[in-house]
Amino acid sequence: MKPTGKARGPRPGSILRVEGLSYGDLDEHLGYLLRRAQLAGFEAFHRATEGLDISPARYTALTIVGANPGLTQSALGAALGTARSGAMMVVNWMEKRGLVERCHRPDDGRSWGLNLTRRGQAQLRELNRRVRANDTAFAARLTAAERSRLRQLLEKLTG
Amino acid sequence: MKPTGKARGPRPGSILRVEGLSYGDLDEHLGYLLRRAQLAGFEAFHRATEGLDISPARYTALTIVGANPGLTQSALGAALGTARSGAMMVVNWMEKRGLVERCHRPDDGRSWGLNLTRRGQAQLRELNRRVRANDTAFAARLTAAERSRLRQLLEKLTG
DNA sequence: TATTGTTATACTCTATAACTATA
DNA sequence: TATAGTTATAGAGTATAACAATA
């Protein structure tokens, strides 16, 4: 049994509600509530992918490459909301792990086209399985109807 | 007219939806939707506090100290979900700016009690004004009823 | 022995800028 | 000249560990 990967970086810090402490206006501040929920989501993600040397950003990158074969690094960076150099590091990681290939594009010698390898596809399927299962557990406090409503509201909010 | 403060650090990166790109399973992933919304919230906060040398974490710290006079640094760290050393840096920043005072506690010589100064209180009021106004603008895509529902769902989700 | 504050250090993430090669 | 990728560097943020003072 080979090692599955080392833990990466510090655990995501959660914002647990401290007993007997007043939070002032924060409880009515939408941005703060979103931050709390999002950090809880990171924690859930971390639990779901324990030992896989992955991160939310890497998972996002993997998913987007998988959904857009031949994608350019710059386009990936734009999708991730990061600079080109940031996209580089993610792609380097994916390539070193054998999850993604950089393929020359015949039409433009400057840019690479990114494609998932077989292994990358398998890895992504496994991640999706884990993440989806954990997503439900994460949102277990909500009913299915409430989850759906929450998704809908978030999508409307973000545009 | 004195300078109001320098911009701090890199702007928060947003995740703009890229035209014509597929996002695979991400659109159904609650954690991803939360992340998007939260980053949009950071951006809104940044716009609202332009030039004030503040950050969401600092704003949170200021609010919590204001709502809990005499608070301990460790307690603040717990509320922020950060280590003691992290709380130190925030408090150092607040103290240097004259927003907070460290007061000796008669009952325990080890710990400080944190209190907002007059200036800190004024600063917090101004921040609340800006943040609240911008919060509405940020969530302008939603009706008042939807905003309220969203808040409710987020609170239920986080517990 | 445990806890508070403190300091020093390391690591992650990300932005910026300069460089190259193609266009 | 403009753009894609690359590389090096710097900054913010935060965790960890060790230390002193106090409990």
Coordinates of C-alpha atoms (C1' of nucleotides) in Angstrom, one line a residue:
Chain A
M1 CA 0.0 0.0 0.0
K2 CA 1.7 3.1 -1.2
P3 CA 1.4 6.4 0.7
T4 CA -1.6 8.3 -0.6
G5 CA 0.0 11.7 -0.3
K6 CA 1.1 14.1 2.4
A7 CA -1.2 16.6 4.0
R8 CA -0.7 20.0 2.5
G9 CA -0.4 23.3 4.4
P10 CA -2.2 24.4 7.5
R11 CA -5.8 23.2 8.0
P12 CA -8.4 25.7 7.0
G13 CA -9.3 27.7 10.1
S14 CA -13.0 27.6 10.9
I15 CA -14.9 30.4 12.7
L16 CA -16.6 28.6 15.5
R17 CA -19.2 30.6 17.4
V18 CA -17.7 31.2 20.8
E19 CA -20.1 30.7 23.7
G20 CA -21.0 33.8 25.6
L21 CA -19.4 36.2 23.2
S22 CA -21.2 39.0 21.5
Y23 CA -20.7 39.4 17.8
G24 CA -22.1 42.9 17.5
D25 CA -23.4 43.8 14.1
L26 CA -21.6 40.9 12.4
D27 CA -24.6 38.5 12.6
E28 CA -26.5 40.8 10.3
H29 CA -23.6 41.4 8.0
L30 CA -24.2 39.2 4.9
G31 CA -20.5 39.2 4.0
Y32 CA -19.6 37.8 7.4
L33 CA -22.2 35.1 7.2
L34 CA -21.0 34.1 3.7
R35 CA -17.4 33.9 5.1
R36 CA -18.5 31.7 7.9
A37 CA -20.4 29.4 5.6
Q38 CA -17.6 29.3 3.1
L39 CA -14.9 28.4 5.7
A40 CA -17.2 25.6 6.9
G41 CA -17.3 24.4 3.3
F42 CA -13.5 24.4 3.1
E43 CA -13.4 22.3 6.2
A44 CA -15.9 19.9 4.8
F45 CA -13.8 19.7 1.6
H46 CA -10.7 19.1 3.6
R47 CA -12.3 16.2 5.5
A48 CA -13.6 14.7 2.3
T49 CA -10.2 14.7 0.6
E50 CA -8.0 13.9 3.5
G51 CA -4.6 12.6 2.4
L52 CA -5.1 13.4 -1.3
D53 CA -2.8 16.5 -1.5
I54 CA -5.6 18.5 -3.1
S55 CA -7.1 21.8 -2.3
P56 CA -10.3 23.6 -3.4
A57 CA -8.4 25.6 -6.0
R58 CA -6.7 22.5 -7.4
Y59 CA -10.0 20.7 -7.5
T60 CA -11.6 23.6 -9.4
A61 CA -8.7 23.7 -11.9
L62 CA -9.0 19.9 -12.5
T63 CA -12.7 20.2 -13.0
I64 CA -12.4 23.1 -15.4
V65 CA -9.7 21.5 -17.5
G66 CA -11.8 18.3 -17.6
A67 CA -14.9 20.3 -18.8
N68 CA -12.9 22.3 -21.4
P69 CA -10.4 20.1 -23.3
G70 CA -7.7 22.0 -25.0
L71 CA -8.1 24.9 -22.6
T72 CA -5.3 27.5 -22.5
Q73 CA -3.4 28.3 -19.4
S74 CA -4.4 31.9 -19.6
A75 CA -8.0 30.9 -19.9
L76 CA -7.7 28.7 -16.9
G77 CA -6.1 31.5 -14.9
A78 CA -9.1 33.8 -15.9
A79 CA -11.5 31.1 -14.7
L80 CA -9.7 30.7 -11.4
G81 CA -9.5 34.5 -11.0
T82 CA -5.8 34.3 -10.7
A83 CA -2.8 35.7 -12.6
R84 CA -1.0 33.7 -15.3
S85 CA 1.8 32.8 -12.8
G86 CA -0.8 31.3 -10.5
A87 CA -2.2 29.1 -13.3
M88 CA 1.3 28.0 -14.0
M89 CA 1.8 26.6 -10.5
V90 CA -1.5 24.7 -10.6
V91 CA -0.8 23.2 -14.0
N92 CA 2.7 22.3 -12.9
W93 CA 1.3 20.4 -10.0
M94 CA -1.3 18.6 -12.2
E95 CA 1.3 17.7 -14.7
K96 CA 3.8 16.4 -12.2
R97 CA 1.1 14.2 -10.8
G98 CA 0.3 12.9 -14.3
L99 CA -3.2 14.3 -14.2
V100 CA -2.9 16.8 -17.1
E101 CA -0.9 17.0 -20.3
R102 CA 0.4 20.1 -22.0
C103 CA -0.1 19.6 -25.8
H104 CA 1.2 21.9 -28.5
R105 CA -1.4 23.7 -30.4
P106 CA -1.0 23.7 -34.2
D107 CA -2.7 27.1 -34.6
D108 CA -0.7 29.1 -32.0
G109 CA 2.8 28.2 -31.1
R110 CA 2.7 30.4 -28.0
S111 CA 0.1 28.6 -26.0
W112 CA -0.4 25.1 -24.7
G113 CA -3.6 23.2 -24.8
L114 CA -4.5 21.4 -21.5
N115 CA -6.0 18.0 -21.4
L116 CA -6.8 15.5 -18.6
T117 CA -4.9 12.3 -18.8
R118 CA -6.7 8.9 -18.2
R119 CA -5.4 9.2 -14.7
G120 CA -6.6 12.7 -14.3
Q121 CA -10.1 11.7 -15.4
A122 CA -10.1 8.8 -12.9
Q123 CA -8.9 11.1 -10.1
L124 CA -11.5 13.7 -11.0
R125 CA -14.3 11.0 -10.9
E126 CA -13.1 9.9 -7.5
L127 CA -12.9 13.5 -6.2
N128 CA -16.4 14.2 -7.5
R129 CA -17.7 11.2 -5.7
R130 CA -16.1 12.2 -2.4
V131 CA -17.0 15.8 -2.7
R132 CA -20.6 15.2 -3.6
A133 CA -21.1 12.8 -0.7
N134 CA -19.5 15.2 1.6
D135 CA -21.4 18.2 0.3
T136 CA -24.6 16.5 1.4
A137 CA -23.2 15.8 4.8
F138 CA -22.0 19.4 5.0
A139 CA -25.4 20.7 4.3
A140 CA -27.2 18.1 6.4
R141 CA -28.6 20.8 8.6
L142 CA -30.7 21.9 5.7
T143 CA -33.5 20.0 4.0
A144 CA -33.2 19.2 0.3
A145 CA -35.6 22.0 -0.5
E146 CA -33.6 24.4 1.6
R147 CA -30.4 23.4 0.0
S148 CA -31.9 23.9 -3.4
R149 CA -33.2 27.3 -2.4
L150 CA -29.8 28.3 -1.0
R151 CA -28.1 27.3 -4.2
Q152 CA -30.6 29.3 -6.2
L153 CA -30.1 32.4 -4.0
L154 CA -26.4 32.2 -4.2
E155 CA -26.4 31.9 -8.0
K156 CA -28.8 34.9 -8.2
L157 CA -26.5 36.9 -5.9
T158 CA -23.4 36.2 -7.8
G159 CA -25.0 36.7 -11.2
Chain B
M1 CA -6.1 67.0 4.1
K2 CA -4.0 64.2 5.4
P3 CA -3.7 60.9 3.5
T4 CA -6.4 58.5 4.5
G5 CA -4.2 55.5 4.5
K6 CA -2.4 53.3 2.0
A7 CA -4.0 50.4 0.2
R8 CA -3.1 47.1 1.8
G9 CA -2.0 44.0 0.0
P10 CA -3.3 42.6 -3.3
R11 CA -6.9 43.2 -4.2
P12 CA -9.2 40.2 -3.5
G13 CA -9.4 38.1 -6.6
S14 CA -12.9 37.6 -7.8
I15 CA -14.1 34.6 -9.7
L16 CA -15.9 36.1 -12.7
R17 CA -17.9 33.7 -14.8
V18 CA -16.0 33.4 -18.0
E19 CA -18.1 33.5 -21.1
G20 CA -18.3 30.3 -23.1
L21 CA -16.5 28.2 -20.5
S22 CA -18.0 25.1 -19.0
Y23 CA -17.8 24.7 -15.2
G24 CA -18.6 21.0 -15.1
D25 CA -20.0 19.9 -11.8
L26 CA -18.9 23.1 -10.0
D27 CA -22.2 24.9 -10.5
E28 CA -23.9 22.2 -8.4
H29 CA -21.2 22.2 -5.8
L30 CA -22.4 24.1 -2.7
G31 CA -18.9 24.8 -1.5
Y32 CA -18.0 26.4 -4.8
L33 CA -21.1 28.6 -4.9
L34 CA -20.3 29.7 -1.4
R35 CA -16.8 30.5 -2.3
R36 CA -17.9 32.6 -5.3
A37 CA -20.4 34.6 -3.2
Q38 CA -17.9 35.1 -0.4
L39 CA -15.3 36.5 -2.8
A40 CA -17.8 38.8 -4.2
G41 CA -18.5 39.9 -0.6
F42 CA -14.8 40.6 -0.1
E43 CA -14.8 42.7 -3.2
A44 CA -17.8 44.7 -2.0
F45 CA -16.1 45.2 1.3
H46 CA -12.9 46.4 -0.3
R47 CA -14.8 48.9 -2.4
A48 CA -16.7 50.1 0.6
T49 CA -13.5 50.7 2.7
E50 CA -11.2 52.0 -0.1
G51 CA -8.2 53.8 1.4
L52 CA -8.9 52.9 5.0
D53 CA -6.2 50.3 5.4
I54 CA -8.7 47.8 6.7
S55 CA -9.5 44.2 5.9
P56 CA -12.4 41.9 6.7
A57 CA -10.5 40.3 9.5
R58 CA -9.5 43.6 11.0
Y59 CA -13.1 44.8 10.8
T60 CA -14.2 41.6 12.5
A61 CA -11.7 42.1 15.3
L62 CA -12.7 45.7 15.8
T63 CA -16.3 44.8 16.0
I64 CA -15.8 42.0 18.5
V65 CA -13.6 44.1 20.7
G66 CA -16.2 46.8 20.6
A67 CA -19.0 44.3 21.5
N68 CA -17.0 42.7 24.3
P69 CA -15.1 45.3 26.4
G70 CA -12.2 43.9 28.4
L71 CA -11.9 40.9 26.0
T72 CA -8.7 38.9 26.2
Q73 CA -6.4 38.4 23.3
S74 CA -6.8 34.7 23.4
A75 CA -10.5 35.0 23.4
L76 CA -10.3 37.3 20.4
G77 CA -8.1 34.8 18.6
A78 CA -10.7 32.1 19.3
A79 CA -13.4 34.3 17.9
L80 CA -11.4 35.0 14.8
G81 CA -10.5 31.3 14.4
T82 CA -6.8 32.1 14.5
A83 CA -3.9 31.3 16.7
R84 CA -2.7 33.6 19.5
S85 CA 0.1 34.9 17.4
G86 CA -2.5 35.9 14.8
A87 CA -4.5 37.8 17.3
M88 CA -1.3 39.6 18.4
M89 CA -0.8 41.0 15.0
V90 CA -4.3 42.4 14.7
V91 CA -4.2 43.9 18.1
N92 CA -0.8 45.4 17.4
W93 CA -2.3 47.0 14.3
M94 CA -5.3 48.3 16.2
E95 CA -3.1 49.7 19.0
K96 CA -0.7 51.4 16.7
R97 CA -3.6 53.1 15.0
G98 CA -5.0 54.2 18.4
L99 CA -8.2 52.2 18.0
V100 CA -7.7 49.9 20.9
E101 CA -6.0 50.0 24.3
R102 CA -4.4 47.1 26.2
C103 CA -5.3 47.5 29.9
H104 CA -3.9 45.5 32.7
R105 CA -6.4 43.2 34.4
P106 CA -6.2 43.3 38.2
D107 CA -7.4 39.7 38.5
D108 CA -4.9 38.1 36.1
G109 CA -1.5 39.5 35.5
R110 CA -0.9 37.4 32.5
S111 CA -3.6 38.7 30.2
W112 CA -4.6 42.1 28.8
G113 CA -8.1 43.4 28.6
L114 CA -8.9 45.0 25.3
N115 CA -11.0 48.1 25.0
L116 CA -11.9 50.4 22.1
T117 CA -10.6 54.0 22.4
R118 CA -12.9 56.9 21.6
R119 CA -11.2 57.0 18.2
G120 CA -11.8 53.2 17.8
Q121 CA -15.5 53.6 18.5
A122 CA -15.8 56.4 16.0
Q123 CA -13.9 54.4 13.4
L124 CA -16.1 51.4 14.0
R125 CA -19.2 53.5 13.6
E126 CA -17.9 54.9 10.3
L127 CA -17.0 51.4 9.1
N128 CA -20.4 50.1 10.0
R129 CA -22.1 52.8 8.1
R130 CA -20.1 52.1 5.0
V131 CA -20.3 48.4 5.2
R132 CA -24.0 48.4 5.8
A133 CA -24.7 50.7 2.9
N134 CA -22.4 48.5 0.7
D135 CA -24.0 45.3 1.9
T136 CA -27.3 46.4 0.5
A137 CA -25.7 47.4 -2.8
F138 CA -23.8 44.1 -2.9
A139 CA -27.0 42.2 -2.4
A140 CA -29.0 44.4 -4.7
R141 CA -29.8 41.5 -7.0
L142 CA -31.9 40.0 -4.3
T143 CA -35.2 41.4 -3.0
A144 CA -35.4 42.2 0.7
A145 CA -37.3 39.0 1.3
E146 CA -34.6 37.0 -0.5
R147 CA -31.8 38.6 1.4
S148 CA -33.5 37.8 4.6
R149 CA -34.1 34.2 3.5
L150 CA -30.5 33.9 2.5
R151 CA -29.3 35.1 5.8
Q152 CA -31.6 32.7 7.5
L153 CA -30.4 29.7 5.5
L154 CA -26.7 30.6 6.0
E155 CA -27.2 30.8 9.7
K156 CA -29.0 27.5 9.8
L157 CA -26.2 26.0 7.7
T158 CA -23.4 27.1 9.9
G159 CA -25.2 26.4 13.1
Chain C
dT1 C1' 2.0 22.1 35.4
dA2 C1' -1.0 25.1 32.6
dT3 C1' -2.0 29.4 30.4
dT4 C1' -1.1 34.4 28.4
dG5 C1' 1.3 37.0 25.8
dT6 C1' 5.3 37.3 22.9
dT7 C1' 8.7 36.5 19.3
dA8 C1' 10.9 34.1 15.6
dT9 C1' 10.4 31.2 11.8
dA10 C1' 8.4 28.7 7.9
dC11 C1' 5.1 27.8 4.6
dT12 C1' 1.1 28.8 1.4
dC13 C1' -0.9 31.6 -1.8
dT14 C1' -0.8 35.2 -4.9
dA15 C1' 0.5 39.5 -7.3
dT16 C1' 4.1 41.9 -10.0
dA17 C1' 7.6 42.5 -13.1
dA18 C1' 10.9 41.1 -16.3
dC19 C1' 12.2 37.9 -19.8
dT20 C1' 11.4 34.6 -24.2
dA21 C1' 9.2 33.1 -28.0
dT22 C1' 5.8 33.4 -30.9
dA23 C1' 2.1 36.2 -33.3
Chain D
dT1 C1' 3.4 45.8 -30.7
dA2 C1' 0.9 42.5 -28.4
dT3 C1' 0.2 38.0 -26.2
dA4 C1' 1.4 33.1 -23.9
dG5 C1' 4.2 31.1 -21.1
dT6 C1' 7.9 31.2 -17.8
dT7 C1' 10.7 32.6 -13.9
dA8 C1' 12.1 35.1 -9.9
dT9 C1' 10.8 38.0 -6.2
dA10 C1' 8.0 40.1 -2.7
dG11 C1' 4.1 40.6 0.3
dA12 C1' 0.1 39.2 3.2
dG13 C1' -1.7 35.8 6.1
dT14 C1' -1.3 32.3 9.3
dA15 C1' 0.5 28.1 11.7
dT16 C1' 4.1 26.2 14.7
dA17 C1' 7.3 26.2 18.3
dA18 C1' 9.9 28.1 21.8
dC19 C1' 10.3 31.4 25.7
dA20 C1' 9.1 34.5 29.9
dA21 C1' 5.8 35.8 33.2
dT22 C1' 2.0 34.5 35.9
dA23 C1' -1.4 31.3 37.6

